[in-house]
Short mmCIF file of C-alpha atoms in Angstrom, two decimals:
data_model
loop_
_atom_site.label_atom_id
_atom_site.label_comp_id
_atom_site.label_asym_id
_atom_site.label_seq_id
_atom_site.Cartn_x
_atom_site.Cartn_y
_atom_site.Cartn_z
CA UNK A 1 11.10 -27.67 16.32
CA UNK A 2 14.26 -29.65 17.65
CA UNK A 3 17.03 -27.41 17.57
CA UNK A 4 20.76 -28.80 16.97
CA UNK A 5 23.74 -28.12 19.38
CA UNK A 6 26.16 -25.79 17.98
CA UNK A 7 28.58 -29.11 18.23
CA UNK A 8 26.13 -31.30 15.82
CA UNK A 9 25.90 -28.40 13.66
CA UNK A 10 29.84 -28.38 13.10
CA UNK A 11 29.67 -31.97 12.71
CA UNK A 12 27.53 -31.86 9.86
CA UNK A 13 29.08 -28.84 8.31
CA UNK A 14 31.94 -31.36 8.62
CA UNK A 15 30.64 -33.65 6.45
CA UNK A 16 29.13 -31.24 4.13
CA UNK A 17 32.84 -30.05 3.17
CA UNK A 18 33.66 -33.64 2.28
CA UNK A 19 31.87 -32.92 -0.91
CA UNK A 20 31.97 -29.09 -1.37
CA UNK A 21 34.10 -26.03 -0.06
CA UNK A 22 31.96 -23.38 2.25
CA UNK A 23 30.86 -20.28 -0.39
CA UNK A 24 31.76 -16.99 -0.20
CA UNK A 25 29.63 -13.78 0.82
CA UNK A 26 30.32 -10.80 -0.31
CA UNK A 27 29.50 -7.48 0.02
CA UNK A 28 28.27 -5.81 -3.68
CA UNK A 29 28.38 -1.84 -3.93
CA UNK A 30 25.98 -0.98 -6.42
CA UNK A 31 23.10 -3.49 -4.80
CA UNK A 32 24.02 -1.38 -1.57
CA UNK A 33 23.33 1.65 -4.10
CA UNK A 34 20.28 0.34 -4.59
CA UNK A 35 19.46 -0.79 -1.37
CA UNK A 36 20.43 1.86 0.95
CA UNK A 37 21.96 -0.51 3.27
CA UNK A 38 24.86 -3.03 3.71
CA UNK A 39 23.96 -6.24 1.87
CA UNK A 40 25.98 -9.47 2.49
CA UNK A 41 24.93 -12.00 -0.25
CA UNK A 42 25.77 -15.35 0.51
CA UNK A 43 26.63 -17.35 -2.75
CA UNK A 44 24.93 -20.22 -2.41
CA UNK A 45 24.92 -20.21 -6.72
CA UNK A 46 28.88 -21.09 -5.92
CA UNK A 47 27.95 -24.92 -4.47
CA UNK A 48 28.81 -27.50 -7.41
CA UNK A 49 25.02 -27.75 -8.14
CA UNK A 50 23.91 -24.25 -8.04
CA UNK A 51 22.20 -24.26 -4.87
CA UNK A 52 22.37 -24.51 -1.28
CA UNK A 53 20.39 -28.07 -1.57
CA UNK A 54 23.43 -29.73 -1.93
CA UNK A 55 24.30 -29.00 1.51
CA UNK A 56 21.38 -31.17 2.93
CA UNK A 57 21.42 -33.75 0.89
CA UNK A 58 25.20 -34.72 1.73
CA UNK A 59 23.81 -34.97 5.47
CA UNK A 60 20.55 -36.65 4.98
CA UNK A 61 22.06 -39.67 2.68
CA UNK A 62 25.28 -39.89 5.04
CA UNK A 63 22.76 -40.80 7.84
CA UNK A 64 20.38 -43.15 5.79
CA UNK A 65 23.92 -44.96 5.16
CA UNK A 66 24.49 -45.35 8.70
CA UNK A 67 20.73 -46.18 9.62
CA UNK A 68 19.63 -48.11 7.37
CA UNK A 69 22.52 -50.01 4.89
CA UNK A 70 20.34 -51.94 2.94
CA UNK A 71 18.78 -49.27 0.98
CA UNK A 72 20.22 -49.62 -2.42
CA UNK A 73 17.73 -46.96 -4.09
CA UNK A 74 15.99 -43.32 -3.12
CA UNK A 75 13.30 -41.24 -4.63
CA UNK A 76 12.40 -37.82 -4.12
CA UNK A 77 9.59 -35.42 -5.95
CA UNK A 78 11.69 -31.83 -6.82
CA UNK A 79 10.89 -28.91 -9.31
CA UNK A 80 14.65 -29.29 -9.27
CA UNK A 81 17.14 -28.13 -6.96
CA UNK A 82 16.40 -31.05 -4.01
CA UNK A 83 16.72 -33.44 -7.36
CA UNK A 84 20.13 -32.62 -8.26
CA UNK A 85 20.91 -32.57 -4.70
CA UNK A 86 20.11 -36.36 -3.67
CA UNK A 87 21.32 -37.03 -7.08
CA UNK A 88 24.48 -35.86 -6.60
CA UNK A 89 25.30 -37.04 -3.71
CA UNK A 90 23.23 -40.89 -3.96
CA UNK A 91 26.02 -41.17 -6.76
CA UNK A 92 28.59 -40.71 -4.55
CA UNK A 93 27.34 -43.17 -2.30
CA UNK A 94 26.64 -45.82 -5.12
CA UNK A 95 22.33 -45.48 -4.66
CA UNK A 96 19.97 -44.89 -7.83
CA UNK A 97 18.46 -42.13 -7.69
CA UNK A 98 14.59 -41.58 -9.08
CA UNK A 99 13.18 -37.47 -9.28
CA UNK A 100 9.85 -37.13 -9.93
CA UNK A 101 8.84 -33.71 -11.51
CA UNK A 102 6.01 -32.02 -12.46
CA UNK A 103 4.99 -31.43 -16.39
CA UNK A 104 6.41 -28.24 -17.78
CA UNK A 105 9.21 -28.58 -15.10
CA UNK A 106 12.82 -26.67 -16.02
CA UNK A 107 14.56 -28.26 -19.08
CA UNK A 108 17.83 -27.59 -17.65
CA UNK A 109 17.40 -29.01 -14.06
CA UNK A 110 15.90 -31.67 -15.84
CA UNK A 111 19.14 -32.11 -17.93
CA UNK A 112 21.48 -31.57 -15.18
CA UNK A 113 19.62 -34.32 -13.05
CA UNK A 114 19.35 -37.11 -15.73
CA UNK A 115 23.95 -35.44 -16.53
CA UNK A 116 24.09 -36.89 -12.30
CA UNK A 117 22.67 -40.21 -13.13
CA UNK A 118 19.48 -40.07 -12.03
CA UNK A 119 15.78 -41.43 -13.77
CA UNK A 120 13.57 -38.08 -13.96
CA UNK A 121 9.75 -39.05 -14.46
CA UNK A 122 7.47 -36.35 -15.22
CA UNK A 123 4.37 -36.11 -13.29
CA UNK A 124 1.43 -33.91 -12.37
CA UNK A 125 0.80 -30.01 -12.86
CA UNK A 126 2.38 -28.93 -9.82
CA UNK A 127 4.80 -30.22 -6.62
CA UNK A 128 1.66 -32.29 -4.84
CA UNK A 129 0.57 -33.72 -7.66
CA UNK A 130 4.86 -35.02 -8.37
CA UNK A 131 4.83 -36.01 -4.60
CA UNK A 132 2.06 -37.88 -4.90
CA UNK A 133 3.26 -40.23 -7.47
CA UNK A 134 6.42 -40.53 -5.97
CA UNK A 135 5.16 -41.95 -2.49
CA UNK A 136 3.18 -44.46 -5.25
CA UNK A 137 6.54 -45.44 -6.52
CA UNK A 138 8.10 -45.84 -3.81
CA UNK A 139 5.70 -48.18 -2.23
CA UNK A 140 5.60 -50.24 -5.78
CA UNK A 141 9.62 -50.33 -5.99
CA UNK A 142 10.64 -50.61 -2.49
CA UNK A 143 12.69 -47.34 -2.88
CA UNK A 144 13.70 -45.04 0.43
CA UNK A 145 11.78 -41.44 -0.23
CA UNK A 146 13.83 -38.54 0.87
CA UNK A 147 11.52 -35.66 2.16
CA UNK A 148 11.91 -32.26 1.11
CA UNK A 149 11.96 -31.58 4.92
CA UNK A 150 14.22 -33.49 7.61
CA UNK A 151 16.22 -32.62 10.78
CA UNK A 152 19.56 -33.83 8.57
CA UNK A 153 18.55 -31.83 5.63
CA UNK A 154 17.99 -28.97 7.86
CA UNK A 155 21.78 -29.56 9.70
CA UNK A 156 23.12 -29.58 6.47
CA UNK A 157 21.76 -26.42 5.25
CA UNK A 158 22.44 -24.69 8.51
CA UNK A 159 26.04 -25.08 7.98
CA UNK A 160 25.84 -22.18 5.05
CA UNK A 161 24.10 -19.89 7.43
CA UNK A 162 26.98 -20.81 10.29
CA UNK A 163 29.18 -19.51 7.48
CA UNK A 164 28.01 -16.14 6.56
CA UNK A 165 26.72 -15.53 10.73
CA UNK A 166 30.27 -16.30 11.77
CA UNK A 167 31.39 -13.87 8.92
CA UNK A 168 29.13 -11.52 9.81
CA UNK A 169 27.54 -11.96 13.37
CA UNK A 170 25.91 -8.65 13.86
CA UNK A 171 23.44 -8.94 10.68
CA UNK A 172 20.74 -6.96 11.72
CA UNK A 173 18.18 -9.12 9.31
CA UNK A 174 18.20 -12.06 7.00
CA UNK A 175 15.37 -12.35 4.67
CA UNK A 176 14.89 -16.42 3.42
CA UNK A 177 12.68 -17.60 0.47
CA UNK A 178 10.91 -20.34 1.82
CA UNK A 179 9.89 -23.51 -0.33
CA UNK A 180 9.59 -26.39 2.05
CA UNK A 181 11.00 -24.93 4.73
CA UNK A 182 14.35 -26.49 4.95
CA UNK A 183 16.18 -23.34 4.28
CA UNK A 184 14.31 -21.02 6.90
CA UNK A 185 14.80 -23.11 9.02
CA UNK A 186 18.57 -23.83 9.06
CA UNK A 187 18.79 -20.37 9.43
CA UNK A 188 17.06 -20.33 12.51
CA UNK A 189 18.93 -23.40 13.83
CA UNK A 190 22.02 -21.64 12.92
CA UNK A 191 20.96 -18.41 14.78
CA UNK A 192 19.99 -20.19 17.75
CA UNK A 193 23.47 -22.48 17.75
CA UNK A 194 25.33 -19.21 17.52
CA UNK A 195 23.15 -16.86 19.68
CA UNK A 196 23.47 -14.09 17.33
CA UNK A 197 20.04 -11.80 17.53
CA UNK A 198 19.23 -11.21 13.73
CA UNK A 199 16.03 -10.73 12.82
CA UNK A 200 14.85 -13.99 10.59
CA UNK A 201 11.99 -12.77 7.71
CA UNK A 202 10.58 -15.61 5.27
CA UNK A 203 9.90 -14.73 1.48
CA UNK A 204 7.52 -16.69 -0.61
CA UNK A 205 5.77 -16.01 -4.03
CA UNK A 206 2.79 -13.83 -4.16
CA UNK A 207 1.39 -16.86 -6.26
CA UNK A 208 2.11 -19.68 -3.97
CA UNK A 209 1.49 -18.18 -0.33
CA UNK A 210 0.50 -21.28 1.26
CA UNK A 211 3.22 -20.10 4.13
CA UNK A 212 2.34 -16.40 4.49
CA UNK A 213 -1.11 -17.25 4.89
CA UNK A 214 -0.38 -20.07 6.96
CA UNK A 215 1.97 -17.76 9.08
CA UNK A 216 -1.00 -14.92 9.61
CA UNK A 217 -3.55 -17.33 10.44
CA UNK A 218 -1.07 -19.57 12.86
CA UNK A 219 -2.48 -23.01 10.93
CA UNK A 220 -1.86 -24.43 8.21
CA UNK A 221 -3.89 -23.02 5.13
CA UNK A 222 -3.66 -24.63 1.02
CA UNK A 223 -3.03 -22.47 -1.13
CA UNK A 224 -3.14 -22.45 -5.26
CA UNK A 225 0.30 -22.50 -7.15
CA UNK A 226 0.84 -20.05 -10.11
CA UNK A 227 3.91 -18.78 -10.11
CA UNK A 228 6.39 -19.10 -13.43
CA UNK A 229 9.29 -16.93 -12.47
CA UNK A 230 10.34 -18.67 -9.01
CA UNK A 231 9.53 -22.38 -9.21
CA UNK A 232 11.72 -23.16 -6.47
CA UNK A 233 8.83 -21.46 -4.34
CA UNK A 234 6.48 -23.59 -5.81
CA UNK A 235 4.75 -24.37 -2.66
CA UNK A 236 1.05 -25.44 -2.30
CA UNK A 237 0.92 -27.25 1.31
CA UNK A 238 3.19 -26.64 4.20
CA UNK A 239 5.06 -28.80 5.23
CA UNK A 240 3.92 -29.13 9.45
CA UNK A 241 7.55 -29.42 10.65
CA UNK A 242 8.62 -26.63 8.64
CA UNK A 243 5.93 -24.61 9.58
CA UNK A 244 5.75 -25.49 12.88
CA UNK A 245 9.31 -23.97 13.35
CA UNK A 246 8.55 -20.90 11.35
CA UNK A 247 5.50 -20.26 13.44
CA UNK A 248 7.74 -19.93 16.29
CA UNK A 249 10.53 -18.62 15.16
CA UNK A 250 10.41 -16.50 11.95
CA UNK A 251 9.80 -12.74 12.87
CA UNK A 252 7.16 -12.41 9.49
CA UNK A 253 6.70 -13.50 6.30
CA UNK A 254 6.45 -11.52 3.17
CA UNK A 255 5.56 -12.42 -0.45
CA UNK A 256 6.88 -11.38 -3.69
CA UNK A 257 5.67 -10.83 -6.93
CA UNK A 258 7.12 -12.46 -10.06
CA UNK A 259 7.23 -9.21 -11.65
CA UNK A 260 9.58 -8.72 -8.13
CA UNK A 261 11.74 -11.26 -8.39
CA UNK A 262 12.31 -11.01 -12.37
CA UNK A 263 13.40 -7.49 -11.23
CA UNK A 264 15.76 -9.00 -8.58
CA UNK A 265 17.34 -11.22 -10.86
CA UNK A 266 17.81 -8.49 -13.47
CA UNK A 267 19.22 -6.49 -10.57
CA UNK A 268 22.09 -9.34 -9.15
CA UNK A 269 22.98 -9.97 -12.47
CA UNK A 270 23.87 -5.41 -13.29
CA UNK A 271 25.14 -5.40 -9.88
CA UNK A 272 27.00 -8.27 -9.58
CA UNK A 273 27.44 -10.53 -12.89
CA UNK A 274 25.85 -13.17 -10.71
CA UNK A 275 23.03 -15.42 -12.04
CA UNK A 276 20.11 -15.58 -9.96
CA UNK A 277 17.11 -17.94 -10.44
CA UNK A 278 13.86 -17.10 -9.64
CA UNK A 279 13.51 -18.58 -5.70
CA UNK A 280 17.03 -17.35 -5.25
CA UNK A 281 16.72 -13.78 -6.55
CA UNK A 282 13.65 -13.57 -3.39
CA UNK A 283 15.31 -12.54 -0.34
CA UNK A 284 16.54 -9.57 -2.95
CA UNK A 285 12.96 -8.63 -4.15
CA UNK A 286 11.10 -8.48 -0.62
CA UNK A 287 14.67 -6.46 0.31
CA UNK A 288 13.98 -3.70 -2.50
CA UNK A 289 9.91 -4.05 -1.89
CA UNK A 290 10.98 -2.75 1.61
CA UNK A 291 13.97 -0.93 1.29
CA UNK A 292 12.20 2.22 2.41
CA UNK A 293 11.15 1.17 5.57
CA UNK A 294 13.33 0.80 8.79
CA UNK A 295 14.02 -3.00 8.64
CA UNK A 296 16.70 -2.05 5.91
CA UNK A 297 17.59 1.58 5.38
CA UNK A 298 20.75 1.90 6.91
CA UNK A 299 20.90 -1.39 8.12
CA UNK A 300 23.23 -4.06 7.75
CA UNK A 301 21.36 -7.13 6.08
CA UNK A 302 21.40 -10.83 4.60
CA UNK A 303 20.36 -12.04 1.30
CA UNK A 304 21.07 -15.85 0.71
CA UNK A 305 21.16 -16.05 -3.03
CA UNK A 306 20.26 -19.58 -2.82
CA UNK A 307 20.88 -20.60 -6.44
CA UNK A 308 21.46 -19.73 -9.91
CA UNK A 309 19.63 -22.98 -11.95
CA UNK A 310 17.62 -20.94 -14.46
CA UNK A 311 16.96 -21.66 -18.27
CA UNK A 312 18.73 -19.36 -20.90
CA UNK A 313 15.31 -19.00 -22.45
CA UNK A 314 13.66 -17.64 -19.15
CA UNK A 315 16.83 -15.55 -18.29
CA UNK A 316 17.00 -14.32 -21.80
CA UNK A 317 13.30 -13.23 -21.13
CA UNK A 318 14.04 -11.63 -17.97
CA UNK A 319 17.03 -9.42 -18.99
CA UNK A 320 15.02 -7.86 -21.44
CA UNK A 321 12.88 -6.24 -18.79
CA UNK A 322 13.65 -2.49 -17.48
#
């Protein structure tokens, strides 16, 4: 994996706060309670869009602007968040915008993507099968696909994990949901830009492990999709940049249930009024699976919330839960 300079880093923070103002982190004291350990949760819900996708998206289309200036129109598959992201900020740079999602997808992200100005085609039963298509549309309307994974997307995302390392340098862990890889691994460009030694720990769903298997074996193994709670984790094939980093760079990889995370999400929103959707309530539920063990008890730990796009019907679901 190419790893930025601590200067191109800055530079594309720089460009990321054109659009959007850094987020807070904050330290909660009944998820501590809970924990046993000092959590820092960094609020990536607080971008305009929800997530910490918009960070990466800024980046990537600010380069494709500079690269290649003929591209009037981009395309991107998404179970959401990466949709909203390109949408949001291809309208700022005057490019349509088409988001290709599976059937059964979020109505809300839907919603909010179609609210940014963007065409949303439904497609396929899961992320491959959206991806798919989209690379067929793309080749029948001469459109520009944005990948889920890219060095810019990465130097985008890394500049929330400057933010909350500079706020807090001695982390002893961060723990990441992983999806495509983009936000693992602008932690660990961020880490390595800063030289701060915290420990870097992917999350993914216990029903779509395609990266913790991948991780154990060292290669890259399929894996069948199932989970409802966190589509953002939706994940069925690695992507081999992403993984390729995380193979040499994450310290493990756990997985979480979606009995887990609806627990996690039930838990941010008691402790801290803060609505978590399913891929961003992760880094909380592998926390609490091992808040026991010596990774966090006592420690002084990371949890990127990274984003709060869930339906009221889901949530509504969830809250009823013990």
């Amino acid at each position: 994996m190419y790893l930025p300079s601590l200067a191109e880093l800055d530079a594309a923070a720089a460009l990321v706060y054109h659009a959007m103002p850094p987020t807070p982190q904050y330290s909660w004291p009944l998820l501590n309670e809970a924990l046993g350990a000092e959590a820092w949760v960094k609020h990536e819900n607080h971008t305009p869009l929800g997530t910490f996708k918009a960070r990466g998206a800024v980046v990537y289309l600010d380069a494709l602007a500079r690269r290649a200036p003929e591209v009037r129109g981009i395309i991107a598959p998404s179970r959401g968040n990466h949709g909203q992201a390109i949408a949001f900020s291809g309208a700022r740079l005057g490019l349509q915008v088409t988001v290709v999602v599976p059937h059964g997808n979020s109505v809300e992200k839907n919603a909010c993507m179609r609210g940014l100005g963007a065409r949303v085609i439904e497609h396929g039963h899961d992320f491959q099968e959206s991806r798919e298509h989209a690379l067929a549309l793309m080749r029948e309307e001469g459109l520009h696909m944005v990948p889920s994974y890219h060095d810019d997307l990465v130097a985008g995302v890394a500049s929330g994990w400057l933010e909350l390392f500079r706020a807090q340098p001695d982390l002893d862990l961060v723990l990441v949901p992983i999806g495509q890889g983009s936000g693992i691994c602008g932690a660990i460009a961020a880490r390595h830009a800063l030289g701060v030694k915290t420990r870097i720990i992917g999350v993914v769903s216990s029903h779509a492990p395609a990266y913790q298997l991948s991780f154990r074996a060292g290669y890259s193994i399929e894996a069948a999709v199932s989970t409802v709670v966190a589509d953002g984790l939706a994940c069925r094939v690695a992507d081999a940049a992403s993984l390729a980093a995380v193979l040499e760079y994450a310290d493990d990889v756990l997985a979480v249930t979606d009995d887990e995370v609806a627990r996690a999400m039930r838990l941010y929103y008691r402790c801290t009024h803060n609505l978590a959707e399913g891929a961003g309530a992760a880094a909380l539920a592998a926390a609490m699976q091992i808040k026991d063990g010596p990774l966090i008890r006592g420690k002084k730990i990371g949890l990127p919330l990274t984003g709060g796009n869930v339906d009221a019907d889901l949530f509504r679901h969830i809250l009823q839960g013990p």
